[in-house]
Amino acid sequence: MNKEEKIQAMTEIMTKFTGYMGKHLPDDVTAKLKELREQEDSYLAKVVYDSMTENQELANRLNRPCCQDTGVVQYFVKVGSQFPLLAEVQDILRTAALEATKEAPLRHNAVQIFEEKNTGTNTGERIPWINWEIIPNEKGINIEVYMAGGGCSLPGQGKTLMPAAGYEGVVEFVFDVMTSYGINACPPLLVGIGIGGSIDVAAELSKKALFRPLGVRHSNSRGAEMERLMEKGLNDLGLGPQGLSGKNSVMGVHMETAARHPSTISVAVSIGCWAHRKGNIQINEDMTYEITSHRGGTL
Ligand code: SF4
């Protein structure tokens, strides 16, 4: 393949994958919803979980998005410094969001600031959002695609605490956010928490926390314990599926952390809803690819 052919191939892959992950939930979310359904004994909670399963089956069968809100498209990219299309990735992903909007189709969700006009293409100023990490000496690219829906973006909050607030202050902030706004986001929720020394770092990490596979804990044993305790506390609130009460509130609590300034602790929360549309794809330098989030998925 020459360079032009590679650009065309990657654009096609990413167009199809962007549409695909809006219709199919990833394996870990599907398994977690099944697990939570089995824990319920109330009629209402079971019915709601069953309707989520039916919704998913219909989306698969009819080849339609699994929620009407297909979100603002975001790409979290880990690209090898030797990836042959490094300079073209940004244009490719913008074209992919635009084409997927027509082909999938995706709802139009890009409103230009100040003009207050929906572009109708899911592209606009800095949208699709692209977050970059460059991996030295690698030749491939790994892309996490995320659809940031309105409901699940609404509870997103951040705050910089005085250091004396400690980890108790972090937990208090998370619970305030969840009890005030969590219900807006179609529970059961995935709670992403970022902790660092400034609000921008915490906010970015809170979103990245949503991409960790469910069931994988923070690498630090204290971090893992804090995730477990918050998960238990939030589940004890009993929000239940769609906030209609039940045994659980969350699919999980994930924290991502960065070393902080001695005088600050910044904490941010990002939320994923039950229809947590995240998709991970690995593309190699020869444009072969593997979908790692949806076993057996084909484009
Ligand atoms: S919160 Fe999630 S499931 Fe609910 S409407 Fe928004 S995108 Fe859809």
mmCIF file of C-alpha atoms and ligand atoms in Angstrom:
data_model
loop_
_atom_site.group_PDB
_atom_site.id
_atom_site.type_symbol
_atom_site.label_atom_id
_atom_site.label_comp_id
_atom_site.label_asym_id
_atom_site.label_seq_id
_atom_site.Cartn_x
_atom_site.Cartn_y
_atom_site.Cartn_z
ATOM 1 C CA MET A 1 0.000 0.000 0.000
ATOM 2 C CA ASN A 2 1.298 3.466 -0.819
ATOM 3 C CA LYS A 3 0.620 6.408 1.496
ATOM 4 C CA GLU A 4 -2.569 7.532 -0.240
ATOM 5 C CA GLU A 5 -3.983 4.013 -0.061
ATOM 6 C CA LYS A 6 -3.139 3.841 3.637
ATOM 7 C CA ILE A 7 -4.924 7.144 4.308
ATOM 8 C CA GLN A 8 -7.977 5.845 2.498
ATOM 9 C CA ALA A 9 -7.871 2.526 4.357
ATOM 10 C CA MET A 10 -7.560 4.126 7.795
ATOM 11 C CA THR A 11 -10.322 6.641 7.043
ATOM 12 C CA GLU A 12 -12.613 3.760 6.075
ATOM 13 C CA ILE A 13 -11.728 1.733 9.173
ATOM 14 C CA MET A 14 -12.312 4.664 11.515
ATOM 15 C CA THR A 15 -15.542 5.725 9.786
ATOM 16 C CA LYS A 16 -16.937 2.222 10.157
ATOM 17 C CA PHE A 17 -15.648 1.782 13.698
ATOM 18 C CA THR A 18 -17.082 5.126 14.835
ATOM 19 C CA GLY A 19 -20.499 4.051 13.581
ATOM 20 C CA TYR A 20 -20.090 0.497 14.902
ATOM 21 C CA MET A 21 -19.326 1.460 18.493
ATOM 22 C CA GLY A 22 -22.417 3.679 18.589
ATOM 23 C CA LYS A 23 -24.547 0.598 17.966
ATOM 24 C CA HIS A 24 -22.807 -2.099 19.983
ATOM 25 C CA LEU A 25 -21.904 -1.909 23.659
ATOM 26 C CA PRO A 26 -18.444 -3.192 24.597
ATOM 27 C CA ASP A 27 -18.127 -6.694 26.074
ATOM 28 C CA ASP A 28 -17.329 -5.578 29.635
ATOM 29 C CA VAL A 29 -20.386 -3.297 29.853
ATOM 30 C CA THR A 30 -22.696 -5.998 28.457
ATOM 31 C CA ALA A 31 -21.364 -8.524 30.995
ATOM 32 C CA LYS A 32 -21.689 -6.051 33.896
ATOM 33 C CA LEU A 33 -25.307 -5.177 33.047
ATOM 34 C CA LYS A 34 -26.112 -8.907 33.029
ATOM 35 C CA GLU A 35 -24.376 -9.372 36.404
ATOM 36 C CA LEU A 36 -26.271 -6.440 37.960
ATOM 37 C CA ARG A 37 -29.600 -7.717 36.570
ATOM 38 C CA GLU A 38 -29.015 -11.041 38.316
ATOM 39 C CA GLN A 39 -28.534 -9.318 41.669
ATOM 40 C CA GLU A 40 -31.914 -7.578 41.582
ATOM 41 C CA ASP A 41 -35.007 -9.027 43.171
ATOM 42 C CA SER A 42 -37.449 -6.144 42.615
ATOM 43 C CA TYR A 43 -39.819 -6.473 39.664
ATOM 44 C CA LEU A 44 -39.254 -2.900 38.477
ATOM 45 C CA ALA A 45 -35.453 -3.138 38.467
ATOM 46 C CA LYS A 46 -35.564 -6.431 36.558
ATOM 47 C CA VAL A 47 -37.942 -4.981 33.958
ATOM 48 C CA VAL A 48 -35.654 -1.991 33.403
ATOM 49 C CA TYR A 49 -32.576 -4.184 32.970
ATOM 50 C CA ASP A 50 -34.535 -6.436 30.611
ATOM 51 C CA SER A 51 -35.549 -3.436 28.519
ATOM 52 C CA MET A 52 -31.863 -2.453 28.276
ATOM 53 C CA THR A 53 -31.044 -5.952 27.000
ATOM 54 C CA GLU A 54 -33.911 -5.839 24.517
ATOM 55 C CA ASN A 55 -32.834 -2.368 23.389
ATOM 56 C CA GLN A 56 -29.351 -3.714 22.758
ATOM 57 C CA GLU A 57 -30.600 -6.738 20.832
ATOM 58 C CA LEU A 58 -32.750 -4.514 18.639
ATOM 59 C CA ALA A 59 -29.879 -2.083 18.004
ATOM 60 C CA ASN A 60 -27.723 -5.032 16.874
ATOM 61 C CA ARG A 61 -30.429 -6.585 14.720
ATOM 62 C CA LEU A 62 -31.677 -3.361 13.118
ATOM 63 C CA ASN A 63 -28.187 -1.861 12.832
ATOM 64 C CA ARG A 64 -29.149 1.305 14.694
ATOM 65 C CA PRO A 65 -27.521 3.381 17.453
ATOM 66 C CA CYS A 66 -28.305 1.975 20.901
ATOM 67 C CA CYS A 67 -29.246 5.422 22.243
ATOM 68 C CA GLN A 68 -30.725 8.357 20.340
ATOM 69 C CA ASP A 69 -27.967 10.536 21.803
ATOM 70 C CA THR A 70 -24.829 9.440 19.983
ATOM 71 C CA GLY A 71 -22.883 12.130 21.815
ATOM 72 C CA VAL A 72 -19.996 14.328 20.845
ATOM 73 C CA VAL A 73 -17.362 12.089 19.273
ATOM 74 C CA GLN A 74 -14.053 11.963 21.124
ATOM 75 C CA TYR A 75 -10.882 10.110 20.122
ATOM 76 C CA PHE A 76 -8.205 9.263 22.688
ATOM 77 C CA VAL A 77 -5.164 8.383 20.646
ATOM 78 C CA LYS A 78 -1.954 6.602 21.614
ATOM 79 C CA VAL A 79 0.113 6.867 18.479
ATOM 80 C CA GLY A 80 3.548 5.389 17.853
ATOM 81 C CA SER A 81 6.214 7.931 16.924
ATOM 82 C CA GLN A 82 6.936 5.784 13.841
ATOM 83 C CA PHE A 83 3.326 5.332 12.735
ATOM 84 C CA PRO A 84 3.389 6.058 8.989
ATOM 85 C CA LEU A 85 0.315 8.361 9.073
ATOM 86 C CA LEU A 86 1.236 10.345 12.199
ATOM 87 C CA ALA A 87 0.809 13.699 10.443
ATOM 88 C CA GLU A 88 -2.497 12.654 8.855
ATOM 89 C CA VAL A 89 -4.273 11.206 11.935
ATOM 90 C CA GLN A 90 -6.084 14.440 12.823
ATOM 91 C CA ASP A 91 -7.598 14.880 9.345
ATOM 92 C CA ILE A 92 -8.452 11.188 9.130
ATOM 93 C CA LEU A 93 -10.375 11.253 12.431
ATOM 94 C CA ARG A 94 -12.229 14.429 11.503
ATOM 95 C CA THR A 95 -13.292 12.881 8.206
ATOM 96 C CA ALA A 96 -14.253 9.656 10.015
ATOM 97 C CA ALA A 97 -16.602 11.526 12.401
ATOM 98 C CA LEU A 98 -18.144 13.399 9.497
ATOM 99 C CA GLU A 99 -18.643 10.312 7.321
ATOM 100 C CA ALA A 100 -19.922 8.179 10.223
ATOM 101 C CA THR A 101 -22.512 10.889 10.911
ATOM 102 C CA LYS A 102 -23.962 10.239 7.445
ATOM 103 C CA GLU A 103 -23.386 6.490 7.214
ATOM 104 C CA ALA A 104 -24.250 5.193 10.706
ATOM 105 C CA PRO A 105 -26.104 7.616 11.094
ATOM 106 C CA LEU A 106 -25.196 9.656 14.201
ATOM 107 C CA ARG A 107 -27.264 12.432 15.741
ATOM 108 C CA HIS A 108 -25.958 15.953 15.088
ATOM 109 C CA ASN A 109 -24.318 17.067 18.322
ATOM 110 C CA ALA A 110 -21.819 19.838 17.536
ATOM 111 C CA VAL A 111 -23.065 23.337 18.388
ATOM 112 C CA GLN A 112 -20.624 26.133 17.606
ATOM 113 C CA ILE A 113 -19.899 28.353 20.612
ATOM 114 C CA PHE A 114 -21.130 31.975 20.218
ATOM 115 C CA GLU A 115 -22.812 31.235 16.873
ATOM 116 C CA GLU A 116 -25.069 28.781 18.712
ATOM 117 C CA LYS A 117 -25.594 26.860 15.480
ATOM 118 C CA ASN A 118 -25.521 23.095 15.137
ATOM 119 C CA THR A 119 -23.074 22.309 12.313
ATOM 120 C CA GLY A 120 -25.067 19.189 11.406
ATOM 121 C CA THR A 121 -21.872 17.239 10.793
ATOM 122 C CA ASN A 122 -20.567 16.323 14.268
ATOM 123 C CA THR A 123 -17.528 18.405 13.388
ATOM 124 C CA GLY A 124 -16.845 21.923 14.591
ATOM 125 C CA GLU A 125 -14.295 23.965 16.474
ATOM 126 C CA ARG A 126 -11.914 21.359 17.991
ATOM 127 C CA ILE A 127 -14.576 18.662 17.479
ATOM 128 C CA PRO A 128 -14.232 15.712 17.192
ATOM 129 C CA TRP A 129 -12.104 16.113 20.300
ATOM 130 C CA ILE A 130 -8.714 14.434 19.948
ATOM 131 C CA ASN A 131 -6.503 13.655 22.927
ATOM 132 C CA TRP A 132 -2.920 12.704 22.071
ATOM 133 C CA GLU A 133 -0.253 10.512 23.587
ATOM 134 C CA ILE A 134 2.875 9.796 21.544
ATOM 135 C CA ILE A 135 4.454 6.392 22.222
ATOM 136 C CA PRO A 136 8.189 6.398 21.408
ATOM 137 C CA ASN A 137 9.476 3.849 18.857
ATOM 138 C CA GLU A 138 6.075 2.223 18.252
ATOM 139 C CA LYS A 139 4.764 1.748 14.709
ATOM 140 C CA GLY A 140 1.030 1.324 15.334
ATOM 141 C CA ILE A 141 -1.805 3.403 16.744
ATOM 142 C CA ASN A 142 -4.332 2.623 19.465
ATOM 143 C CA ILE A 143 -7.567 4.618 19.435
ATOM 144 C CA GLU A 144 -10.254 4.784 22.087
ATOM 145 C CA VAL A 145 -13.469 6.146 20.589
ATOM 146 C CA TYR A 146 -15.994 7.622 23.004
ATOM 147 C CA MET A 147 -19.441 9.107 22.505
ATOM 148 C CA ALA A 148 -19.942 11.781 25.159
ATOM 149 C CA GLY A 149 -23.717 11.972 25.519
ATOM 150 C CA GLY A 150 -25.463 14.995 27.016
ATOM 151 C CA GLY A 151 -26.955 13.130 29.966
ATOM 152 C CA CYS A 152 -23.726 11.463 30.983
ATOM 153 C CA SER A 153 -21.686 14.659 30.496
ATOM 154 C CA LEU A 154 -24.055 16.715 32.675
ATOM 155 C CA PRO A 155 -22.808 15.432 36.066
ATOM 156 C CA GLY A 156 -19.171 16.211 35.116
ATOM 157 C CA GLN A 157 -17.668 18.393 37.858
ATOM 158 C CA GLY A 158 -14.266 19.362 39.244
ATOM 159 C CA LYS A 159 -12.837 21.159 42.255
ATOM 160 C CA THR A 160 -9.450 21.998 43.701
ATOM 161 C CA LEU A 161 -9.315 21.274 47.418
ATOM 162 C CA MET A 162 -7.008 22.513 50.143
ATOM 163 C CA PRO A 163 -4.604 19.703 50.972
ATOM 164 C CA ALA A 164 -6.027 19.434 54.499
ATOM 165 C CA ALA A 165 -9.267 18.181 52.902
ATOM 166 C CA GLY A 166 -7.353 14.969 52.207
ATOM 167 C CA TYR A 167 -8.817 11.857 50.655
ATOM 168 C CA GLU A 168 -11.929 12.362 52.794
ATOM 169 C CA GLY A 169 -12.484 15.625 50.877
ATOM 170 C CA VAL A 170 -12.173 13.748 47.592
ATOM 171 C CA VAL A 171 -14.769 11.196 48.659
ATOM 172 C CA GLU A 172 -17.127 13.903 49.932
ATOM 173 C CA PHE A 173 -16.883 15.729 46.600
ATOM 174 C CA VAL A 174 -17.596 12.563 44.598
ATOM 175 C CA PHE A 175 -20.626 11.706 46.731
ATOM 176 C CA ASP A 176 -21.965 15.276 46.490
ATOM 177 C CA VAL A 177 -21.747 15.096 42.696
ATOM 178 C CA MET A 178 -23.317 11.667 42.529
ATOM 179 C CA THR A 179 -26.199 12.415 44.863
ATOM 180 C CA SER A 180 -26.928 15.785 43.192
ATOM 181 C CA TYR A 181 -26.541 14.947 39.512
ATOM 182 C CA GLY A 182 -25.911 11.203 39.054
ATOM 183 C CA ILE A 183 -29.516 10.466 38.291
ATOM 184 C CA ASN A 184 -29.358 12.643 35.139
ATOM 185 C CA ALA A 185 -27.077 10.141 33.486
ATOM 186 C CA CYS A 186 -29.158 6.955 33.145
ATOM 187 C CA PRO A 187 -27.772 4.646 35.872
ATOM 188 C CA PRO A 188 -26.140 2.217 36.499
ATOM 189 C CA LEU A 189 -23.164 4.527 36.058
ATOM 190 C CA LEU A 190 -19.459 4.190 35.575
ATOM 191 C CA VAL A 191 -17.791 6.810 37.770
ATOM 192 C CA GLY A 192 -14.464 8.138 36.495
ATOM 193 C CA ILE A 193 -12.440 10.082 39.065
ATOM 194 C CA GLY A 194 -9.249 12.005 38.350
ATOM 195 C CA ILE A 195 -6.943 13.217 41.120
ATOM 196 C CA GLY A 196 -3.956 15.491 40.528
ATOM 197 C CA GLY A 197 -2.462 18.873 41.352
ATOM 198 C CA SER A 198 -4.588 21.068 39.061
ATOM 199 C CA ILE A 199 -8.061 20.931 37.664
ATOM 200 C CA ASP A 200 -7.068 20.328 34.018
ATOM 201 C CA VAL A 201 -5.060 17.244 34.988
ATOM 202 C CA ALA A 202 -7.859 15.903 37.183
ATOM 203 C CA ALA A 203 -10.473 16.469 34.443
ATOM 204 C CA GLU A 204 -8.470 14.655 31.760
ATOM 205 C CA LEU A 205 -7.740 11.731 34.063
ATOM 206 C CA SER A 206 -11.379 11.425 35.107
ATOM 207 C CA LYS A 207 -12.355 10.889 31.461
ATOM 208 C CA LYS A 208 -9.519 8.441 30.826
ATOM 209 C CA ALA A 209 -10.659 6.461 33.882
ATOM 210 C CA LEU A 210 -13.836 5.618 31.941
ATOM 211 C CA PHE A 211 -11.816 3.614 29.406
ATOM 212 C CA ARG A 212 -10.240 1.170 31.838
ATOM 213 C CA PRO A 213 -11.917 -2.222 31.398
ATOM 214 C CA LEU A 214 -14.525 -2.904 34.096
ATOM 215 C CA GLY A 215 -13.143 -5.115 36.844
ATOM 216 C CA VAL A 216 -9.571 -3.807 36.583
ATOM 217 C CA ARG A 217 -8.525 -1.897 39.706
ATOM 218 C CA HIS A 218 -6.139 1.029 40.289
ATOM 219 C CA SER A 219 -2.563 -0.238 40.255
ATOM 220 C CA ASN A 220 -1.871 1.092 43.781
ATOM 221 C CA SER A 221 -3.392 -1.104 46.512
ATOM 222 C CA ARG A 222 -4.668 1.958 48.444
ATOM 223 C CA GLY A 223 -6.179 3.352 45.264
ATOM 224 C CA ALA A 224 -7.830 -0.010 44.599
ATOM 225 C CA GLU A 225 -9.238 -0.088 48.147
ATOM 226 C CA MET A 226 -10.574 3.464 47.785
ATOM 227 C CA GLU A 227 -12.314 2.441 44.533
ATOM 228 C CA ARG A 228 -13.859 -0.566 46.271
ATOM 229 C CA LEU A 229 -15.103 1.480 49.240
ATOM 230 C CA MET A 230 -16.608 4.221 47.058
ATOM 231 C CA GLU A 231 -18.271 1.604 44.879
ATOM 232 C CA LYS A 232 -19.862 0.035 47.947
ATOM 233 C CA GLY A 233 -20.966 3.412 49.336
ATOM 234 C CA LEU A 234 -22.484 4.497 46.032
ATOM 235 C CA ASN A 235 -24.232 1.164 45.566
ATOM 236 C CA ASP A 236 -25.695 1.540 49.061
ATOM 237 C CA LEU A 237 -27.486 4.667 47.770
ATOM 238 C CA GLY A 238 -29.565 2.220 45.708
ATOM 239 C CA LEU A 239 -30.163 4.432 42.659
ATOM 240 C CA GLY A 240 -30.965 1.320 40.626
ATOM 241 C CA PRO A 241 -31.329 1.108 36.845
ATOM 242 C CA GLN A 242 -32.515 4.454 35.370
ATOM 243 C CA GLY A 243 -32.628 5.823 38.927
ATOM 244 C CA LEU A 244 -35.794 3.861 39.720
ATOM 245 C CA SER A 245 -34.177 2.232 42.790
ATOM 246 C CA GLY A 246 -32.434 -1.090 43.056
ATOM 247 C CA LYS A 247 -29.540 -2.895 44.677
ATOM 248 C CA ASN A 248 -26.804 -0.980 42.862
ATOM 249 C CA SER A 249 -26.065 2.491 41.529
ATOM 250 C CA VAL A 250 -22.867 1.955 39.599
ATOM 251 C CA MET A 251 -21.153 -0.408 37.189
ATOM 252 C CA GLY A 252 -17.857 0.627 38.763
ATOM 253 C CA VAL A 253 -15.658 3.363 40.199
ATOM 254 C CA HIS A 254 -12.341 3.988 38.447
ATOM 255 C CA MET A 255 -9.699 6.447 39.644
ATOM 256 C CA GLU A 256 -6.740 7.693 37.642
ATOM 257 C CA THR A 257 -4.106 9.674 39.504
ATOM 258 C CA ALA A 258 -1.114 11.958 38.962
ATOM 259 C CA ALA A 259 1.365 13.302 41.524
ATOM 260 C CA ARG A 260 0.036 16.596 42.952
ATOM 261 C CA HIS A 261 1.386 19.937 44.147
ATOM 262 C CA PRO A 262 1.941 19.881 47.949
ATOM 263 C CA SER A 263 -0.596 22.708 48.358
ATOM 264 C CA THR A 264 -3.467 21.300 46.289
ATOM 265 C CA ILE A 265 -5.615 18.255 45.652
ATOM 266 C CA SER A 266 -7.703 18.596 42.493
ATOM 267 C CA VAL A 267 -10.489 16.122 41.915
ATOM 268 C CA ALA A 268 -12.782 15.746 38.904
ATOM 269 C CA VAL A 269 -15.633 13.402 38.061
ATOM 270 C CA SER A 270 -16.709 12.148 34.632
ATOM 271 C CA ILE A 271 -19.641 9.799 34.262
ATOM 272 C CA GLY A 272 -20.439 6.978 31.867
ATOM 273 C CA CYS A 273 -24.072 5.844 31.578
ATOM 274 C CA TRP A 274 -25.450 2.311 31.162
ATOM 275 C CA ALA A 275 -25.107 2.761 27.374
ATOM 276 C CA HIS A 276 -21.385 3.415 27.807
ATOM 277 C CA ARG A 277 -20.195 3.704 24.215
ATOM 278 C CA LYS A 278 -16.446 3.225 24.289
ATOM 279 C CA GLY A 279 -14.571 1.273 21.662
ATOM 280 C CA ASN A 280 -10.921 0.392 21.386
ATOM 281 C CA ILE A 281 -9.154 -0.393 18.125
ATOM 282 C CA GLN A 282 -5.514 -1.153 17.398
ATOM 283 C CA ILE A 283 -4.326 -0.315 13.867
ATOM 284 C CA ASN A 284 -0.954 -1.554 12.673
ATOM 285 C CA GLU A 285 1.398 0.173 10.232
ATOM 286 C CA ASP A 286 0.156 -2.054 7.376
ATOM 287 C CA MET A 287 -3.478 -1.056 8.181
ATOM 288 C CA THR A 288 -4.436 -4.433 9.602
ATOM 289 C CA TYR A 289 -6.467 -3.879 12.764
ATOM 290 C CA GLU A 290 -7.946 -5.520 15.839
ATOM 291 C CA ILE A 291 -11.028 -4.415 17.789
ATOM 292 C CA THR A 292 -10.157 -5.117 21.409
ATOM 293 C CA SER A 293 -13.317 -3.830 23.127
ATOM 294 C CA HIS A 294 -15.865 -5.934 21.198
ATOM 295 C CA ARG A 295 -14.798 -9.584 20.825
ATOM 296 C CA GLY A 296 -15.538 -10.882 17.333
ATOM 297 C CA GLY A 297 -16.638 -7.444 16.105
ATOM 298 C CA THR A 298 -16.370 -6.890 12.368
ATOM 299 C CA LEU A 299 -16.618 -3.697 10.353
HETATM 300 S S1 SF4 B 1 -27.284 9.271 29.600
HETATM 301 FE FE1 SF4 B 1 -26.590 7.689 28.163
HETATM 302 S S2 SF4 B 1 -28.346 6.285 27.867
HETATM 303 FE FE2 SF4 B 1 -29.103 8.192 28.832
HETATM 304 S S3 SF4 B 1 -29.810 9.428 27.079
HETATM 305 FE FE3 SF4 B 1 -27.694 10.054 27.536
HETATM 306 S S4 SF4 B 1 -26.378 8.784 26.203
HETATM 307 FE FE4 SF4 B 1 -28.435 7.841 26.256
#
